[in-house]
């Protein structure tokens, strides 16, 4: 089963602390002391989560095999304005190929978030195993720098490597709705029966004229709180993504991709772009998303982007002609 990157939940805090409180992990890091307390581990997760929401420059993720936390990875923007990836595997899980999978998943996350930003990594000169993992993925030597280590209480030679293959421009952009035809095209996505069932629309479908009128009103009213974009791929309409308030005042993420663009990573890229483009005031409040049972692709997108499953519920869906089950996520 492939590993998954997702936020570390509080019920995994003790496992995270145990893995972090490893002299080898501390030795191969510049910022981790040894020993570390449970409070240190908790504050590390909280502070990095805060940086992700407010600054969009630090992404701490657990490395999971199923429901088991096997390690931790981080993607952040370093002082040279480059992506930098880092990771460690818990002592009980080493030698099973997790490091390579984790580094590859972090590389893909960096390319999804900002594909044009350079991607780098570091490893201690005395840790050649990590260097071999990165070399296997295509990273090449960049430079040697002396880096201060908290646990070593000294500077040590750190090998900096760089991913030399720039991501191809993906042509994905978020655009404003310019014409009624854009809104009518969104409504036409409902004509795909499989996608309609996957979306799990609550209640009954409304007619086209009512949909267009409601969306026009939201787009024209800055007080509506809706934050809606058309997704374009190389200029062509590919879907939409939005943050919209519920009656309870919660901001809920939604998106829909035209079937012809499925499997191209567009949904994840568009959601990442929307999160990055949020007004600063909005970044301080939690965001929610709901995924119908069976939509595994959406679950993986949300997990990689820091959403955590917090509960489940059921509701009536007209297209399903009955009640359906969904998972609720929060970021």
PDB file of C-alpha atoms in Angstrom:
ATOM      1  CA  UNK A   1       0.000   0.000   0.000  1.00  0.00           C
ATOM      2  CA  UNK A   2       1.488   3.406  -0.935  1.00  0.00           C
ATOM      3  CA  UNK A   3       2.248   5.768   1.930  1.00  0.00           C
ATOM      4  CA  UNK A   4       0.066   8.807   2.519  1.00  0.00           C
ATOM      5  CA  UNK A   5       1.033  12.301   3.568  1.00  0.00           C
ATOM      6  CA  UNK A   6      -1.442  13.866   5.972  1.00  0.00           C
ATOM      7  CA  UNK A   7      -1.515  16.077   9.036  1.00  0.00           C
ATOM      8  CA  UNK A   8      -0.530  14.370  12.279  1.00  0.00           C
ATOM      9  CA  UNK A   9      -3.583  14.082  14.490  1.00  0.00           C
ATOM     10  CA  UNK A  10      -3.395  14.594  18.252  1.00  0.00           C
ATOM     11  CA  UNK A  11      -4.139  10.912  18.824  1.00  0.00           C
ATOM     12  CA  UNK A  12      -0.802  10.195  17.098  1.00  0.00           C
ATOM     13  CA  UNK A  13       1.105  12.773  19.175  1.00  0.00           C
ATOM     14  CA  UNK A  14       2.724  10.157  21.415  1.00  0.00           C
ATOM     15  CA  UNK A  15       3.878   8.122  18.412  1.00  0.00           C
ATOM     16  CA  UNK A  16       5.255  11.291  16.795  1.00  0.00           C
ATOM     17  CA  UNK A  17       7.060  12.195  20.030  1.00  0.00           C
ATOM     18  CA  UNK A  18       8.567   8.720  20.311  1.00  0.00           C
ATOM     19  CA  UNK A  19       9.906   8.919  16.755  1.00  0.00           C
ATOM     20  CA  UNK A  20      11.147  12.479  17.219  1.00  0.00           C
ATOM     21  CA  UNK A  21      12.875  11.597  20.490  1.00  0.00           C
ATOM     22  CA  UNK A  22      15.506   9.523  18.710  1.00  0.00           C
ATOM     23  CA  UNK A  23      19.188  10.531  18.893  1.00  0.00           C
ATOM     24  CA  UNK A  24      19.681   9.570  15.233  1.00  0.00           C
ATOM     25  CA  UNK A  25      16.786  11.824  14.133  1.00  0.00           C
ATOM     26  CA  UNK A  26      18.200  14.686  16.201  1.00  0.00           C
ATOM     27  CA  UNK A  27      21.704  14.136  14.834  1.00  0.00           C
ATOM     28  CA  UNK A  28      20.473  14.330  11.249  1.00  0.00           C
ATOM     29  CA  UNK A  29      18.506  17.534  11.900  1.00  0.00           C
ATOM     30  CA  UNK A  30      19.701  21.051  12.599  1.00  0.00           C
ATOM     31  CA  UNK A  31      16.685  22.077  14.718  1.00  0.00           C
ATOM     32  CA  UNK A  32      15.786  19.031  16.850  1.00  0.00           C
ATOM     33  CA  UNK A  33      17.455  18.701  20.273  1.00  0.00           C
ATOM     34  CA  UNK A  34      17.832  15.468  22.209  1.00  0.00           C
ATOM     35  CA  UNK A  35      16.049  14.479  24.268  1.00  0.00           C
ATOM     36  CA  UNK A  36      12.752  16.156  23.382  1.00  0.00           C
ATOM     37  CA  UNK A  37       9.660  16.426  25.534  1.00  0.00           C
ATOM     38  CA  UNK A  38       6.084  15.703  24.576  1.00  0.00           C
ATOM     39  CA  UNK A  39       5.389  19.444  24.873  1.00  0.00           C
ATOM     40  CA  UNK A  40       8.188  20.160  22.379  1.00  0.00           C
ATOM     41  CA  UNK A  41       6.656  17.714  19.892  1.00  0.00           C
ATOM     42  CA  UNK A  42       3.178  19.207  20.341  1.00  0.00           C
ATOM     43  CA  UNK A  43       4.384  22.794  19.960  1.00  0.00           C
ATOM     44  CA  UNK A  44       6.327  21.833  16.829  1.00  0.00           C
ATOM     45  CA  UNK A  45       3.129  20.579  15.201  1.00  0.00           C
ATOM     46  CA  UNK A  46       1.067  23.565  16.359  1.00  0.00           C
ATOM     47  CA  UNK A  47       3.561  26.227  15.264  1.00  0.00           C
ATOM     48  CA  UNK A  48       4.153  24.635  11.880  1.00  0.00           C
ATOM     49  CA  UNK A  49       0.419  24.283  11.328  1.00  0.00           C
ATOM     50  CA  UNK A  50       0.041  27.977  12.119  1.00  0.00           C
ATOM     51  CA  UNK A  51       2.767  28.878   9.598  1.00  0.00           C
ATOM     52  CA  UNK A  52       1.008  26.794   6.966  1.00  0.00           C
ATOM     53  CA  UNK A  53      -2.351  28.490   7.452  1.00  0.00           C
ATOM     54  CA  UNK A  54      -1.118  32.065   7.780  1.00  0.00           C
ATOM     55  CA  UNK A  55       2.024  32.150   5.641  1.00  0.00           C
ATOM     56  CA  UNK A  56       1.667  29.109   3.354  1.00  0.00           C
ATOM     57  CA  UNK A  57       5.395  28.448   3.700  1.00  0.00           C
ATOM     58  CA  UNK A  58       5.636  25.383   5.974  1.00  0.00           C
ATOM     59  CA  UNK A  59       3.916  22.030   5.482  1.00  0.00           C
ATOM     60  CA  UNK A  60       4.417  19.435   8.208  1.00  0.00           C
ATOM     61  CA  UNK A  61       2.997  16.016   7.333  1.00  0.00           C
ATOM     62  CA  UNK A  62       2.855  12.611   8.898  1.00  0.00           C
ATOM     63  CA  UNK A  63       4.007   9.693   6.767  1.00  0.00           C
ATOM     64  CA  UNK A  64       1.338   7.012   7.104  1.00  0.00           C
ATOM     65  CA  UNK A  65       1.091   3.407   6.014  1.00  0.00           C
ATOM     66  CA  UNK A  66      -2.608   2.823   6.407  1.00  0.00           C
ATOM     67  CA  UNK A  67      -3.414   4.187   9.859  1.00  0.00           C
ATOM     68  CA  UNK A  68       0.119   3.713  11.197  1.00  0.00           C
ATOM     69  CA  UNK A  69       2.422   6.721  11.562  1.00  0.00           C
ATOM     70  CA  UNK A  70       5.800   5.562  10.253  1.00  0.00           C
ATOM     71  CA  UNK A  71       7.607   8.909  10.079  1.00  0.00           C
ATOM     72  CA  UNK A  72       7.338  12.610   9.410  1.00  0.00           C
ATOM     73  CA  UNK A  73       8.066  14.899   6.498  1.00  0.00           C
ATOM     74  CA  UNK A  74       8.275  18.627   6.018  1.00  0.00           C
ATOM     75  CA  UNK A  75       8.209  20.945   3.014  1.00  0.00           C
ATOM     76  CA  UNK A  76       9.123  24.579   3.563  1.00  0.00           C
ATOM     77  CA  UNK A  77      10.397  27.685   1.826  1.00  0.00           C
ATOM     78  CA  UNK A  78      13.992  28.291   2.896  1.00  0.00           C
ATOM     79  CA  UNK A  79      15.751  31.688   3.202  1.00  0.00           C
ATOM     80  CA  UNK A  80      16.818  31.456  -0.448  1.00  0.00           C
ATOM     81  CA  UNK A  81      13.145  31.256  -1.507  1.00  0.00           C
ATOM     82  CA  UNK A  82      13.480  27.604  -2.550  1.00  0.00           C
ATOM     83  CA  UNK A  83      11.387  24.623  -1.599  1.00  0.00           C
ATOM     84  CA  UNK A  84      13.294  22.399   0.799  1.00  0.00           C
ATOM     85  CA  UNK A  85      12.161  18.939   1.811  1.00  0.00           C
ATOM     86  CA  UNK A  86      13.085  16.958   4.896  1.00  0.00           C
ATOM     87  CA  UNK A  87      11.880  13.717   6.440  1.00  0.00           C
ATOM     88  CA  UNK A  88      12.639  11.006   8.952  1.00  0.00           C
ATOM     89  CA  UNK A  89      11.402   7.454   9.423  1.00  0.00           C
ATOM     90  CA  UNK A  90      10.711   6.039  12.875  1.00  0.00           C
ATOM     91  CA  UNK A  91      13.239   3.516  14.180  1.00  0.00           C
ATOM     92  CA  UNK A  92      10.757   0.624  14.016  1.00  0.00           C
ATOM     93  CA  UNK A  93       9.949   1.293  10.366  1.00  0.00           C
ATOM     94  CA  UNK A  94      13.350   1.771   8.730  1.00  0.00           C
ATOM     95  CA  UNK A  95      14.641  -0.417   5.946  1.00  0.00           C
ATOM     96  CA  UNK A  96      11.204  -0.861   4.330  1.00  0.00           C
ATOM     97  CA  UNK A  97      11.447   1.706   1.527  1.00  0.00           C
ATOM     98  CA  UNK A  98       9.417   4.371   3.307  1.00  0.00           C
ATOM     99  CA  UNK A  99      12.128   7.027   2.971  1.00  0.00           C
ATOM    100  CA  UNK A 100      12.102   6.857  -0.827  1.00  0.00           C
ATOM    101  CA  UNK A 101       8.307   6.949  -0.977  1.00  0.00           C
ATOM    102  CA  UNK A 102       8.168   9.864   1.462  1.00  0.00           C
ATOM    103  CA  UNK A 103      10.758  11.926  -0.404  1.00  0.00           C
ATOM    104  CA  UNK A 104       8.946  11.284  -3.673  1.00  0.00           C
ATOM    105  CA  UNK A 105       5.583  12.298  -2.158  1.00  0.00           C
ATOM    106  CA  UNK A 106       7.093  15.528  -0.774  1.00  0.00           C
ATOM    107  CA  UNK A 107       8.637  16.260  -4.167  1.00  0.00           C
ATOM    108  CA  UNK A 108       5.220  15.883  -5.816  1.00  0.00           C
ATOM    109  CA  UNK A 109       3.605  18.078  -3.166  1.00  0.00           C
ATOM    110  CA  UNK A 110       6.141  20.845  -3.872  1.00  0.00           C
ATOM    111  CA  UNK A 111       5.437  20.603  -7.591  1.00  0.00           C
ATOM    112  CA  UNK A 112       1.710  20.759  -6.923  1.00  0.00           C
ATOM    113  CA  UNK A 113       1.893  23.797  -4.658  1.00  0.00           C
ATOM    114  CA  UNK A 114       4.280  25.931  -6.738  1.00  0.00           C
ATOM    115  CA  UNK A 115       5.760  24.060  -9.696  1.00  0.00           C
ATOM    116  CA  UNK A 116       8.088  26.863 -10.766  1.00  0.00           C
ATOM    117  CA  UNK A 117       9.927  27.156  -7.438  1.00  0.00           C
ATOM    118  CA  UNK A 118      13.294  25.357  -7.152  1.00  0.00           C
ATOM    119  CA  UNK A 119      13.262  22.205  -5.003  1.00  0.00           C
ATOM    120  CA  UNK A 120      16.167  21.315  -2.717  1.00  0.00           C
ATOM    121  CA  UNK A 121      17.026  18.991   0.163  1.00  0.00           C
ATOM    122  CA  UNK A 122      19.879  18.507   2.631  1.00  0.00           C
ATOM    123  CA  UNK A 123      21.548  15.615   4.399  1.00  0.00           C
ATOM    124  CA  UNK A 124      24.544  15.305   6.667  1.00  0.00           C
ATOM    125  CA  UNK A 125      27.775  14.262   5.030  1.00  0.00           C
ATOM    126  CA  UNK A 126      27.884  11.460   7.604  1.00  0.00           C
ATOM    127  CA  UNK A 127      24.426  10.250   6.493  1.00  0.00           C
ATOM    128  CA  UNK A 128      25.089   8.875   2.985  1.00  0.00           C
ATOM    129  CA  UNK A 129      21.986   6.642   3.088  1.00  0.00           C
ATOM    130  CA  UNK A 130      19.768   9.729   2.868  1.00  0.00           C
ATOM    131  CA  UNK A 131      21.883  10.995  -0.011  1.00  0.00           C
ATOM    132  CA  UNK A 132      21.316   7.746  -1.908  1.00  0.00           C
ATOM    133  CA  UNK A 133      17.545   8.086  -1.476  1.00  0.00           C
ATOM    134  CA  UNK A 134      17.589  11.589  -2.956  1.00  0.00           C
ATOM    135  CA  UNK A 135      19.971  10.592  -5.744  1.00  0.00           C
ATOM    136  CA  UNK A 136      17.592   7.787  -6.689  1.00  0.00           C
ATOM    137  CA  UNK A 137      14.856  10.381  -7.195  1.00  0.00           C
ATOM    138  CA  UNK A 138      17.051  12.496  -9.462  1.00  0.00           C
ATOM    139  CA  UNK A 139      18.475  15.091  -7.047  1.00  0.00           C
ATOM    140  CA  UNK A 140      22.001  16.249  -7.894  1.00  0.00           C
ATOM    141  CA  UNK A 141      24.766  17.802  -5.802  1.00  0.00           C
ATOM    142  CA  UNK A 142      24.600  21.555  -5.306  1.00  0.00           C
ATOM    143  CA  UNK A 143      26.968  22.557  -2.494  1.00  0.00           C
ATOM    144  CA  UNK A 144      28.398  21.771   0.942  1.00  0.00           C
ATOM    145  CA  UNK A 145      27.536  24.133   3.764  1.00  0.00           C
ATOM    146  CA  UNK A 146      28.388  24.136   7.453  1.00  0.00           C
ATOM    147  CA  UNK A 147      25.118  24.034   9.401  1.00  0.00           C
ATOM    148  CA  UNK A 148      24.704  24.518  13.137  1.00  0.00           C
ATOM    149  CA  UNK A 149      23.118  21.522  14.866  1.00  0.00           C
ATOM    150  CA  UNK A 150      21.230  21.873  18.141  1.00  0.00           C
ATOM    151  CA  UNK A 151      21.784  18.265  19.203  1.00  0.00           C
ATOM    152  CA  UNK A 152      25.457  18.120  18.154  1.00  0.00           C
ATOM    153  CA  UNK A 153      26.089  21.540  19.687  1.00  0.00           C
ATOM    154  CA  UNK A 154      28.387  22.176  16.749  1.00  0.00           C
ATOM    155  CA  UNK A 155      28.383  22.875  13.048  1.00  0.00           C
ATOM    156  CA  UNK A 156      28.473  19.915  10.684  1.00  0.00           C
ATOM    157  CA  UNK A 157      28.935  19.581   6.905  1.00  0.00           C
ATOM    158  CA  UNK A 158      25.547  19.485   5.196  1.00  0.00           C
ATOM    159  CA  UNK A 159      25.214  18.332   1.601  1.00  0.00           C
ATOM    160  CA  UNK A 160      22.728  20.422  -0.348  1.00  0.00           C
ATOM    161  CA  UNK A 161      21.132  18.767  -3.368  1.00  0.00           C
ATOM    162  CA  UNK A 162      18.788  20.149  -5.977  1.00  0.00           C
ATOM    163  CA  UNK A 163      16.095  18.639  -8.175  1.00  0.00           C
ATOM    164  CA  UNK A 164      17.271  19.572 -11.682  1.00  0.00           C
ATOM    165  CA  UNK A 165      14.083  18.878 -13.597  1.00  0.00           C
ATOM    166  CA  UNK A 166      11.813  21.934 -13.603  1.00  0.00           C
ATOM    167  CA  UNK A 167       8.145  21.054 -13.639  1.00  0.00           C
ATOM    168  CA  UNK A 168       6.487  21.586 -16.974  1.00  0.00           C
ATOM    169  CA  UNK A 169       4.201  24.623 -16.845  1.00  0.00           C
ATOM    170  CA  UNK A 170       0.881  22.988 -16.075  1.00  0.00           C
ATOM    171  CA  UNK A 171      -1.229  25.706 -17.651  1.00  0.00           C
ATOM    172  CA  UNK A 172      -3.615  25.713 -14.683  1.00  0.00           C
ATOM    173  CA  UNK A 173      -4.953  29.058 -13.562  1.00  0.00           C
ATOM    174  CA  UNK A 174      -7.831  30.427 -11.513  1.00  0.00           C
ATOM    175  CA  UNK A 175      -9.951  32.930 -13.398  1.00  0.00           C
ATOM    176  CA  UNK A 176     -12.921  35.131 -12.637  1.00  0.00           C
ATOM    177  CA  UNK A 177     -16.303  34.339 -14.159  1.00  0.00           C
ATOM    178  CA  UNK A 178     -16.630  36.756 -17.063  1.00  0.00           C
ATOM    179  CA  UNK A 179     -19.842  35.779 -18.824  1.00  0.00           C
ATOM    180  CA  UNK A 180     -23.138  34.014 -18.232  1.00  0.00           C
ATOM    181  CA  UNK A 181     -21.770  31.306 -20.525  1.00  0.00           C
ATOM    182  CA  UNK A 182     -19.141  30.507 -17.878  1.00  0.00           C
ATOM    183  CA  UNK A 183     -21.881  29.910 -15.288  1.00  0.00           C
ATOM    184  CA  UNK A 184     -23.984  27.890 -17.718  1.00  0.00           C
ATOM    185  CA  UNK A 185     -20.962  25.720 -18.446  1.00  0.00           C
ATOM    186  CA  UNK A 186     -20.599  24.974 -14.727  1.00  0.00           C
ATOM    187  CA  UNK A 187     -24.238  23.869 -14.639  1.00  0.00           C
ATOM    188  CA  UNK A 188     -23.614  21.615 -17.649  1.00  0.00           C
ATOM    189  CA  UNK A 189     -21.170  19.545 -15.564  1.00  0.00           C
ATOM    190  CA  UNK A 190     -24.263  18.062 -13.903  1.00  0.00           C
ATOM    191  CA  UNK A 191     -24.980  16.266 -17.164  1.00  0.00           C
ATOM    192  CA  UNK A 192     -22.230  13.730 -16.378  1.00  0.00           C
ATOM    193  CA  UNK A 193     -24.157  11.117 -14.333  1.00  0.00           C
ATOM    194  CA  UNK A 194     -21.078   9.525 -12.732  1.00  0.00           C
ATOM    195  CA  UNK A 195     -19.631  12.880 -11.673  1.00  0.00           C
ATOM    196  CA  UNK A 196     -23.038  13.959 -10.383  1.00  0.00           C
ATOM    197  CA  UNK A 197     -23.234  10.910  -8.124  1.00  0.00           C
ATOM    198  CA  UNK A 198     -19.658  11.447  -6.958  1.00  0.00           C
ATOM    199  CA  UNK A 199     -20.447  15.047  -6.028  1.00  0.00           C
ATOM    200  CA  UNK A 200     -23.384  13.887  -3.920  1.00  0.00           C
ATOM    201  CA  UNK A 201     -25.390  17.104  -4.239  1.00  0.00           C
ATOM    202  CA  UNK A 202     -27.555  17.686  -1.182  1.00  0.00           C
ATOM    203  CA  UNK A 203     -31.290  17.868  -1.738  1.00  0.00           C
ATOM    204  CA  UNK A 204     -32.796  18.069  -5.189  1.00  0.00           C
ATOM    205  CA  UNK A 205     -31.229  19.573  -8.278  1.00  0.00           C
ATOM    206  CA  UNK A 206     -32.359  23.082  -9.103  1.00  0.00           C
ATOM    207  CA  UNK A 207     -33.144  24.174 -12.643  1.00  0.00           C
ATOM    208  CA  UNK A 208     -30.589  25.931 -14.818  1.00  0.00           C
ATOM    209  CA  UNK A 209     -32.179  29.387 -14.656  1.00  0.00           C
ATOM    210  CA  UNK A 210     -32.322  29.335 -10.847  1.00  0.00           C
ATOM    211  CA  UNK A 211     -28.710  28.150 -10.648  1.00  0.00           C
ATOM    212  CA  UNK A 212     -27.474  30.911 -12.963  1.00  0.00           C
ATOM    213  CA  UNK A 213     -29.446  33.563 -11.077  1.00  0.00           C
ATOM    214  CA  UNK A 214     -28.162  32.413  -7.668  1.00  0.00           C
ATOM    215  CA  UNK A 215     -24.561  32.335  -8.857  1.00  0.00           C
ATOM    216  CA  UNK A 216     -24.829  35.744 -10.514  1.00  0.00           C
ATOM    217  CA  UNK A 217     -26.159  37.164  -7.247  1.00  0.00           C
ATOM    218  CA  UNK A 218     -23.276  35.658  -5.247  1.00  0.00           C
ATOM    219  CA  UNK A 219     -20.643  36.885  -7.688  1.00  0.00           C
ATOM    220  CA  UNK A 220     -22.110  40.397  -7.769  1.00  0.00           C
ATOM    221  CA  UNK A 221     -22.445  40.716  -3.985  1.00  0.00           C
ATOM    222  CA  UNK A 222     -19.134  41.168  -2.123  1.00  0.00           C
ATOM    223  CA  UNK A 223     -21.034  40.637   1.139  1.00  0.00           C
ATOM    224  CA  UNK A 224     -22.029  37.105   0.135  1.00  0.00           C
ATOM    225  CA  UNK A 225     -18.711  35.784   1.419  1.00  0.00           C
ATOM    226  CA  UNK A 226     -18.382  33.417  -1.541  1.00  0.00           C
ATOM    227  CA  UNK A 227     -14.937  33.102  -3.061  1.00  0.00           C
ATOM    228  CA  UNK A 228     -15.416  31.404  -6.448  1.00  0.00           C
ATOM    229  CA  UNK A 229     -13.060  30.808  -9.371  1.00  0.00           C
ATOM    230  CA  UNK A 230     -13.268  29.165 -12.738  1.00  0.00           C
ATOM    231  CA  UNK A 231     -10.416  26.709 -13.308  1.00  0.00           C
ATOM    232  CA  UNK A 232      -8.785  26.960 -16.718  1.00  0.00           C
ATOM    233  CA  UNK A 233      -6.251  24.582 -18.247  1.00  0.00           C
ATOM    234  CA  UNK A 234      -4.301  26.198 -21.073  1.00  0.00           C
ATOM    235  CA  UNK A 235      -7.165  28.639 -21.446  1.00  0.00           C
ATOM    236  CA  UNK A 236      -9.895  25.984 -21.625  1.00  0.00           C
ATOM    237  CA  UNK A 237     -12.543  25.680 -18.923  1.00  0.00           C
ATOM    238  CA  UNK A 238     -11.658  22.698 -16.727  1.00  0.00           C
ATOM    239  CA  UNK A 239     -13.831  23.132 -13.622  1.00  0.00           C
ATOM    240  CA  UNK A 240     -14.376  25.415 -10.671  1.00  0.00           C
ATOM    241  CA  UNK A 241     -13.229  25.787  -7.068  1.00  0.00           C
ATOM    242  CA  UNK A 242     -14.831  27.794  -4.311  1.00  0.00           C
ATOM    243  CA  UNK A 243     -14.976  28.698  -0.650  1.00  0.00           C
ATOM    244  CA  UNK A 244     -18.528  29.481   0.422  1.00  0.00           C
ATOM    245  CA  UNK A 245     -20.102  30.238   3.802  1.00  0.00           C
ATOM    246  CA  UNK A 246     -22.813  28.043   5.276  1.00  0.00           C
ATOM    247  CA  UNK A 247     -25.758  29.413   7.235  1.00  0.00           C
ATOM    248  CA  UNK A 248     -23.759  28.566  10.374  1.00  0.00           C
ATOM    249  CA  UNK A 249     -20.910  30.776   9.154  1.00  0.00           C
ATOM    250  CA  UNK A 250     -18.477  27.971   8.326  1.00  0.00           C
ATOM    251  CA  UNK A 251     -16.359  28.317   5.181  1.00  0.00           C
ATOM    252  CA  UNK A 252     -16.663  25.205   3.028  1.00  0.00           C
ATOM    253  CA  UNK A 253     -14.374  24.205   0.178  1.00  0.00           C
ATOM    254  CA  UNK A 254     -15.854  22.775  -3.004  1.00  0.00           C
ATOM    255  CA  UNK A 255     -14.546  21.912  -6.456  1.00  0.00           C
ATOM    256  CA  UNK A 256     -15.570  20.071  -9.593  1.00  0.00           C
ATOM    257  CA  UNK A 257     -13.368  19.015 -12.504  1.00  0.00           C
ATOM    258  CA  UNK A 258     -14.682  18.248 -15.983  1.00  0.00           C
ATOM    259  CA  UNK A 259     -14.242  14.537 -16.719  1.00  0.00           C
ATOM    260  CA  UNK A 260     -11.932  15.165 -19.698  1.00  0.00           C
ATOM    261  CA  UNK A 261      -9.386  16.618 -17.237  1.00  0.00           C
ATOM    262  CA  UNK A 262      -9.537  13.874 -14.604  1.00  0.00           C
ATOM    263  CA  UNK A 263      -6.243  12.300 -13.589  1.00  0.00           C
ATOM    264  CA  UNK A 264      -4.104  15.347 -14.456  1.00  0.00           C
ATOM    265  CA  UNK A 265      -3.650  16.704 -10.918  1.00  0.00           C
ATOM    266  CA  UNK A 266      -5.764  19.763 -11.700  1.00  0.00           C
ATOM    267  CA  UNK A 267      -8.005  19.523  -8.625  1.00  0.00           C
ATOM    268  CA  UNK A 268      -5.090  19.437  -6.198  1.00  0.00           C
ATOM    269  CA  UNK A 269      -3.297  22.237  -8.006  1.00  0.00           C
ATOM    270  CA  UNK A 270      -6.422  24.426  -8.086  1.00  0.00           C
ATOM    271  CA  UNK A 271      -7.194  23.883  -4.395  1.00  0.00           C
ATOM    272  CA  UNK A 272      -3.579  24.724  -3.498  1.00  0.00           C
ATOM    273  CA  UNK A 273      -3.791  27.913  -5.562  1.00  0.00           C
ATOM    274  CA  UNK A 274      -7.056  28.887  -3.879  1.00  0.00           C
ATOM    275  CA  UNK A 275      -5.633  28.325  -0.397  1.00  0.00           C
ATOM    276  CA  UNK A 276      -2.605  30.420  -1.252  1.00  0.00           C
ATOM    277  CA  UNK A 277      -4.786  33.205  -2.675  1.00  0.00           C
ATOM    278  CA  UNK A 278      -7.032  33.464   0.389  1.00  0.00           C
ATOM    279  CA  UNK A 279      -7.261  36.897   1.987  1.00  0.00           C
ATOM    280  CA  UNK A 280      -5.171  36.962   5.165  1.00  0.00           C
ATOM    281  CA  UNK A 281      -8.236  37.468   7.340  1.00  0.00           C
ATOM    282  CA  UNK A 282      -9.766  34.278   5.963  1.00  0.00           C
ATOM    283  CA  UNK A 283      -6.632  32.245   6.716  1.00  0.00           C
ATOM    284  CA  UNK A 284      -7.278  32.571  10.453  1.00  0.00           C
ATOM    285  CA  UNK A 285     -10.571  30.717  10.366  1.00  0.00           C
ATOM    286  CA  UNK A 286     -10.981  26.973   9.880  1.00  0.00           C
ATOM    287  CA  UNK A 287     -11.995  25.642   6.490  1.00  0.00           C
ATOM    288  CA  UNK A 288     -14.216  22.621   6.005  1.00  0.00           C
ATOM    289  CA  UNK A 289     -14.747  20.139   3.209  1.00  0.00           C
ATOM    290  CA  UNK A 290     -17.040  17.170   2.764  1.00  0.00           C
ATOM    291  CA  UNK A 291     -16.313  14.051   0.742  1.00  0.00           C
ATOM    292  CA  UNK A 292     -18.833  11.408  -0.220  1.00  0.00           C
ATOM    293  CA  UNK A 293     -17.904   7.802   0.596  1.00  0.00           C
ATOM    294  CA  UNK A 294     -15.949   6.211  -2.246  1.00  0.00           C
ATOM    295  CA  UNK A 295     -14.295   9.397  -3.520  1.00  0.00           C
ATOM    296  CA  UNK A 296     -10.797   8.333  -2.507  1.00  0.00           C
ATOM    297  CA  UNK A 297      -9.083  10.791  -4.875  1.00  0.00           C
ATOM    298  CA  UNK A 298     -10.628  13.787  -3.118  1.00  0.00           C
ATOM    299  CA  UNK A 299      -9.677  12.408   0.291  1.00  0.00           C
ATOM    300  CA  UNK A 300      -6.024  12.161  -0.749  1.00  0.00           C
ATOM    301  CA  UNK A 301      -6.062  15.716  -2.150  1.00  0.00           C
ATOM    302  CA  UNK A 302      -7.443  17.116   1.098  1.00  0.00           C
ATOM    303  CA  UNK A 303      -5.071  15.116   3.307  1.00  0.00           C
ATOM    304  CA  UNK A 304      -1.998  16.277   1.397  1.00  0.00           C
ATOM    305  CA  UNK A 305      -3.146  19.884   1.753  1.00  0.00           C
ATOM    306  CA  UNK A 306      -3.556  19.662   5.511  1.00  0.00           C
ATOM    307  CA  UNK A 307      -7.229  18.827   5.978  1.00  0.00           C
ATOM    308  CA  UNK A 308      -8.031  16.427   8.826  1.00  0.00           C
ATOM    309  CA  UNK A 309     -11.024  14.081   9.056  1.00  0.00           C
ATOM    310  CA  UNK A 310     -13.116  15.173  12.046  1.00  0.00           C
ATOM    311  CA  UNK A 311     -16.385  13.296  11.673  1.00  0.00           C
ATOM    312  CA  UNK A 312     -19.051  11.745   9.501  1.00  0.00           C
ATOM    313  CA  UNK A 313     -22.709  12.314   8.770  1.00  0.00           C
ATOM    314  CA  UNK A 314     -25.474  11.391   6.368  1.00  0.00           C
ATOM    315  CA  UNK A 315     -27.901  13.467   4.312  1.00  0.00           C
ATOM    316  CA  UNK A 316     -30.433  13.149   1.533  1.00  0.00           C
ATOM    317  CA  UNK A 317     -29.088  13.460  -2.023  1.00  0.00           C
ATOM    318  CA  UNK A 318     -31.542  13.845  -4.881  1.00  0.00           C
ATOM    319  CA  UNK A 319     -29.247  12.333  -7.547  1.00  0.00           C
ATOM    320  CA  UNK A 320     -28.794   9.257  -5.300  1.00  0.00           C
ATOM    321  CA  UNK A 321     -32.512   9.090  -4.513  1.00  0.00           C
ATOM    322  CA  UNK A 322     -31.731   8.465  -0.862  1.00  0.00           C
ATOM    323  CA  UNK A 323     -29.381   9.118   2.039  1.00  0.00           C
ATOM    324  CA  UNK A 324     -25.606   9.047   1.520  1.00  0.00           C
ATOM    325  CA  UNK A 325     -22.645   9.019   3.909  1.00  0.00           C
ATOM    326  CA  UNK A 326     -19.817  11.562   3.894  1.00  0.00           C
ATOM    327  CA  UNK A 327     -16.647  12.409   5.829  1.00  0.00           C
ATOM    328  CA  UNK A 328     -16.164  15.939   7.145  1.00  0.00           C
ATOM    329  CA  UNK A 329     -12.680  17.473   6.965  1.00  0.00           C
ATOM    330  CA  UNK A 330     -11.253  20.574   8.624  1.00  0.00           C
ATOM    331  CA  UNK A 331      -8.102  22.576   7.970  1.00  0.00           C
TER     332      UNK A 331
END
